[in-house]
Amino acid sequence: MLLPSQYKIREMNEDKNINRTEQLAKITLNLSEWQKLYYKHQQEYIRRRLEAIKNLHEKKTRKEVMEIVGCVEQTLISWIDIYLEKGLAGLVAPIRHQKPQKLNPEQKEQLKTMLLKQKPIDYGIDRYIWTGKIIEEVIKTRWNLELKDSRIYQILDSLGLSHQKAHRDYENANPEAQKEFVSTIKKNFKSYNHKTN
């Protein structure tokens, strides 16, 4: 049995739902924009949002839409609110979670200096090029902080540093070792030719 205050809350929620339904009915879905956004955004959570709104415009009930896209009512309501406020563009905006900064400003400056003026080998890592994983490892060793690759790339962006796809690490080559390697190959090749002839 519901208390009188619970009846009022239920009535208010029903009024809001009717209001959302009326607002949704007044909007015409731009199908070509919807398709462009659907094919542009491959993430499942974004496509589910777009599918939900399209199904609502196709006059499916909320219950049907929840079953089709696999969501609960509160999630569907939040997607409707986003759509009513910001349109389709709001639905495809990535989810941003506010996470506390783990590196303080001083550590960030030290990190920037480290990345620009030093190499991983200076920190006992047998590489000459910084990667997300190597930066993660050095931060853990130096400041006892665990950061994910994605967070490291956000920090790099905030420091005005760019990251790019790794390439071969040519700086590791030792000219002496290269000459010795070529000499050994030539000797082996000559001895192989003598054996086969």
GROMACS .gro file of C-alpha atoms in nm:
model
  197
    1MET     CA    1   0.000   0.000   0.000
    2LEU     CA    2   0.131   0.342  -0.097
    3LEU     CA    3   0.150   0.635   0.140
    4PRO     CA    4  -0.017   0.964   0.036
    5SER     CA    5   0.325   1.122  -0.031
    6GLN     CA    6   0.416   0.830  -0.259
    7TYR     CA    7   0.095   0.886  -0.459
    8LYS     CA    8   0.196   1.249  -0.517
    9ILE     CA    9   0.545   1.147  -0.634
   10ARG     CA   10   0.395   0.888  -0.868
   11GLU     CA   11   0.151   1.148  -1.009
   12MET     CA   12   0.435   1.398  -1.060
   13ASN     CA   13   0.640   1.134  -1.243
   14GLU     CA   14   0.343   1.043  -1.460
   15ASP     CA   15   0.293   1.413  -1.543
   16LYS     CA   16   0.661   1.442  -1.641
   17ASN     CA   17   0.633   1.131  -1.857
   18ILE     CA   18   0.327   1.269  -2.036
   19ASN     CA   19   0.511   1.598  -2.082
   20ARG     CA   20   0.812   1.413  -2.232
   21THR     CA   21   0.585   1.214  -2.461
   22GLU     CA   22   0.413   1.532  -2.580
   23GLN     CA   23   0.745   1.706  -2.637
   24LEU     CA   24   0.879   1.405  -2.826
   25ALA     CA   25   0.568   1.400  -3.047
   26LYS     CA   26   0.630   1.763  -3.146
   27ILE     CA   27   0.979   1.685  -3.277
   28THR     CA   28   1.035   1.541  -3.624
   29LEU     CA   29   1.324   1.296  -3.638
   30ASN     CA   30   1.577   1.393  -3.904
   31LEU     CA   31   1.632   1.044  -4.043
   32SER     CA   32   1.931   1.132  -4.265
   33GLU     CA   33   2.112   1.293  -3.968
   34TRP     CA   34   2.017   0.992  -3.754
   35GLN     CA   35   2.166   0.753  -4.011
   36LYS     CA   36   2.487   0.953  -4.044
   37LEU     CA   37   2.533   0.956  -3.668
   38TYR     CA   38   2.443   0.587  -3.636
   39TYR     CA   39   2.704   0.481  -3.892
   40LYS     CA   40   2.964   0.729  -3.769
   41HIS     CA   41   2.946   0.612  -3.407
   42GLN     CA   42   3.029   0.245  -3.364
   43GLN     CA   43   3.006   0.236  -2.983
   44GLU     CA   44   2.719   0.019  -2.868
   45TYR     CA   45   2.605   0.259  -2.595
   46ILE     CA   46   2.565   0.541  -2.848
   47ARG     CA   47   2.383   0.322  -3.099
   48ARG     CA   48   2.143   0.200  -2.828
   49ARG     CA   49   2.053   0.561  -2.749
   50LEU     CA   50   1.992   0.640  -3.115
   51GLU     CA   51   1.787   0.324  -3.166
   52ALA     CA   52   1.575   0.405  -2.862
   53ILE     CA   53   1.486   0.753  -2.989
   54LYS     CA   54   1.414   0.623  -3.340
   55ASN     CA   55   1.185   0.353  -3.200
   56LEU     CA   56   1.000   0.611  -2.989
   57HIS     CA   57   0.948   0.822  -3.303
   58GLU     CA   58   0.812   0.510  -3.472
   59LYS     CA   59   0.538   0.512  -3.204
   60LYS     CA   60   0.666   0.214  -3.007
   61THR     CA   61   0.582   0.222  -2.636
   62ARG     CA   62   0.851   0.285  -2.381
   63LYS     CA   63   0.818  -0.073  -2.261
   64GLU     CA   64   0.874  -0.203  -2.614
   65VAL     CA   65   1.175   0.025  -2.660
   66MET     CA   66   1.325  -0.087  -2.328
   67GLU     CA   67   1.297  -0.449  -2.442
   68ILE     CA   68   1.442  -0.376  -2.787
   69VAL     CA   69   1.749  -0.185  -2.669
   70GLY     CA   70   1.785  -0.363  -2.333
   71CYS     CA   71   1.763  -0.080  -2.084
   72VAL     CA   72   1.565   0.015  -1.776
   73GLU     CA   73   1.306   0.291  -1.761
   74GLN     CA   74   1.527   0.544  -1.583
   75THR     CA   75   1.797   0.505  -1.849
   76LEU     CA   76   1.544   0.553  -2.128
   77ILE     CA   77   1.405   0.862  -1.954
   78SER     CA   78   1.756   1.009  -1.924
   79TRP     CA   79   1.813   0.949  -2.299
   80ILE     CA   80   1.481   1.117  -2.379
   81ASP     CA   81   1.577   1.416  -2.162
   82ILE     CA   82   1.914   1.445  -2.336
   83TYR     CA   83   1.744   1.426  -2.676
   84LEU     CA   84   1.482   1.685  -2.583
   85GLU     CA   85   1.748   1.921  -2.452
   86LYS     CA   86   2.036   1.870  -2.696
   87GLY     CA   87   1.896   1.675  -2.992
   88LEU     CA   88   2.072   1.386  -3.163
   89ALA     CA   89   2.410   1.551  -3.105
   90GLY     CA   90   2.356   1.520  -2.731
   91LEU     CA   91   2.290   1.147  -2.763
   92VAL     CA   92   2.621   1.082  -2.938
   93ALA     CA   93   2.831   1.286  -2.699
   94PRO     CA   94   3.075   1.053  -2.523
   95ILE     CA   95   3.022   0.975  -2.158
   96ARG     CA   96   3.266   1.177  -1.950
   97HIS     CA   97   3.340   1.070  -1.597
   98GLN     CA   98   3.496   1.324  -1.369
   99LYS     CA   99   3.786   1.148  -1.205
  100PRO     CA  100   4.006   1.311  -0.948
  101GLN     CA  101   4.348   1.417  -1.066
  102LYS     CA  102   4.607   1.177  -0.936
  103LEU     CA  103   4.912   1.372  -1.047
  104ASN     CA  104   4.948   1.709  -0.879
  105PRO     CA  105   5.065   2.010  -1.086
  106GLU     CA  106   5.427   1.972  -0.972
  107GLN     CA  107   5.431   1.604  -1.072
  108LYS     CA  108   5.277   1.692  -1.408
  109GLU     CA  109   5.556   1.943  -1.476
  110GLN     CA  110   5.816   1.684  -1.372
  111LEU     CA  111   5.649   1.435  -1.608
  112LYS     CA  112   5.660   1.685  -1.894
  113THR     CA  113   6.030   1.754  -1.835
  114MET     CA  114   6.097   1.381  -1.809
  115LEU     CA  115   5.921   1.309  -2.140
  116LEU     CA  116   6.088   1.595  -2.328
  117LYS     CA  117   6.444   1.568  -2.192
  118GLN     CA  118   6.492   1.207  -2.086
  119LYS     CA  119   6.440   0.858  -2.220
  120PRO     CA  120   6.298   0.542  -2.067
  121ILE     CA  121   6.648   0.397  -2.046
  122ASP     CA  122   6.726   0.670  -1.788
  123TYR     CA  123   6.470   0.492  -1.567
  124GLY     CA  124   6.606   0.142  -1.617
  125ILE     CA  125   6.375   0.047  -1.904
  126ASP     CA  126   6.553  -0.091  -2.211
  127ARG     CA  127   6.379   0.138  -2.461
  128TYR     CA  128   6.442   0.479  -2.612
  129ILE     CA  129   6.085   0.579  -2.701
  130TRP     CA  130   5.809   0.664  -2.454
  131THR     CA  131   5.486   0.465  -2.481
  132GLY     CA  132   5.172   0.479  -2.268
  133LYS     CA  133   5.270   0.155  -2.092
  134ILE     CA  134   5.624   0.277  -2.023
  135ILE     CA  135   5.498   0.611  -1.888
  136GLU     CA  136   5.251   0.418  -1.671
  137GLU     CA  137   5.534   0.204  -1.536
  138VAL     CA  138   5.761   0.502  -1.461
  139ILE     CA  139   5.478   0.691  -1.284
  140LYS     CA  140   5.408   0.384  -1.072
  141THR     CA  141   5.777   0.348  -0.981
  142ARG     CA  142   5.845   0.718  -0.926
  143TRP     CA  143   5.525   0.834  -0.751
  144ASN     CA  144   5.355   0.506  -0.657
  145LEU     CA  145   5.046   0.598  -0.862
  146GLU     CA  146   4.854   0.366  -1.092
  147LEU     CA  147   4.714   0.530  -1.404
  148LYS     CA  148   4.561   0.368  -1.712
  149ASP     CA  149   4.681   0.438  -2.067
  150SER     CA  150   4.372   0.643  -2.142
  151ARG     CA  151   4.434   0.867  -1.840
  152ILE     CA  152   4.799   0.910  -1.939
  153TYR     CA  153   4.695   1.025  -2.286
  154GLN     CA  154   4.456   1.278  -2.128
  155ILE     CA  155   4.742   1.410  -1.915
  156LEU     CA  156   4.967   1.435  -2.221
  157ASP     CA  157   4.696   1.636  -2.398
  158SER     CA  158   4.658   1.867  -2.097
  159LEU     CA  159   5.037   1.924  -2.099
  160GLY     CA  160   5.028   2.021  -2.466
  161LEU     CA  161   5.213   1.705  -2.568
  162SER     CA  162   5.099   1.487  -2.853
  163HIS     CA  163   5.122   1.113  -2.876
  164GLN     CA  164   5.165   0.920  -3.193
  165LYS     CA  165   5.183   0.563  -3.305
  166ALA     CA  166   5.510   0.399  -3.208
  167HIS     CA  167   5.762   0.323  -3.476
  168ARG     CA  168   6.085   0.127  -3.495
  169ASP     CA  169   6.340   0.227  -3.235
  170TYR     CA  170   6.646   0.287  -3.452
  171GLU     CA  171   6.845   0.456  -3.178
  172ASN     CA  172   6.911   0.120  -3.012
  173ALA     CA  173   7.135   0.009  -3.301
  174ASN     CA  174   7.503  -0.036  -3.220
  175PRO     CA  175   7.727   0.026  -3.527
  176GLU     CA  176   7.993  -0.217  -3.402
  177ALA     CA  177   7.739  -0.495  -3.350
  178GLN     CA  178   7.592  -0.426  -3.695
  179LYS     CA  179   7.932  -0.464  -3.864
  180GLU     CA  180   7.997  -0.787  -3.675
  181PHE     CA  181   7.651  -0.918  -3.773
  182VAL     CA  182   7.706  -0.840  -4.143
  183SER     CA  183   8.052  -0.999  -4.130
  184THR     CA  184   7.909  -1.316  -3.970
  185ILE     CA  185   7.634  -1.338  -4.232
  186LYS     CA  186   7.889  -1.301  -4.513
  187LYS     CA  187   8.112  -1.574  -4.363
  188ASN     CA  188   7.817  -1.808  -4.318
  189PHE     CA  189   7.699  -1.741  -4.671
  190LYS     CA  190   8.047  -1.809  -4.817
  191SER     CA  191   8.087  -2.131  -4.621
  192TYR     CA  192   7.737  -2.242  -4.728
  193ASN     CA  193   7.820  -2.172  -5.095
  194HIS     CA  194   8.146  -2.373  -5.069
  195LYS     CA  195   7.960  -2.670  -4.915
  196THR     CA  196   7.687  -2.674  -5.181
  197ASN     CA  197   7.928  -2.638  -5.479
   0.00000   0.00000   0.00000
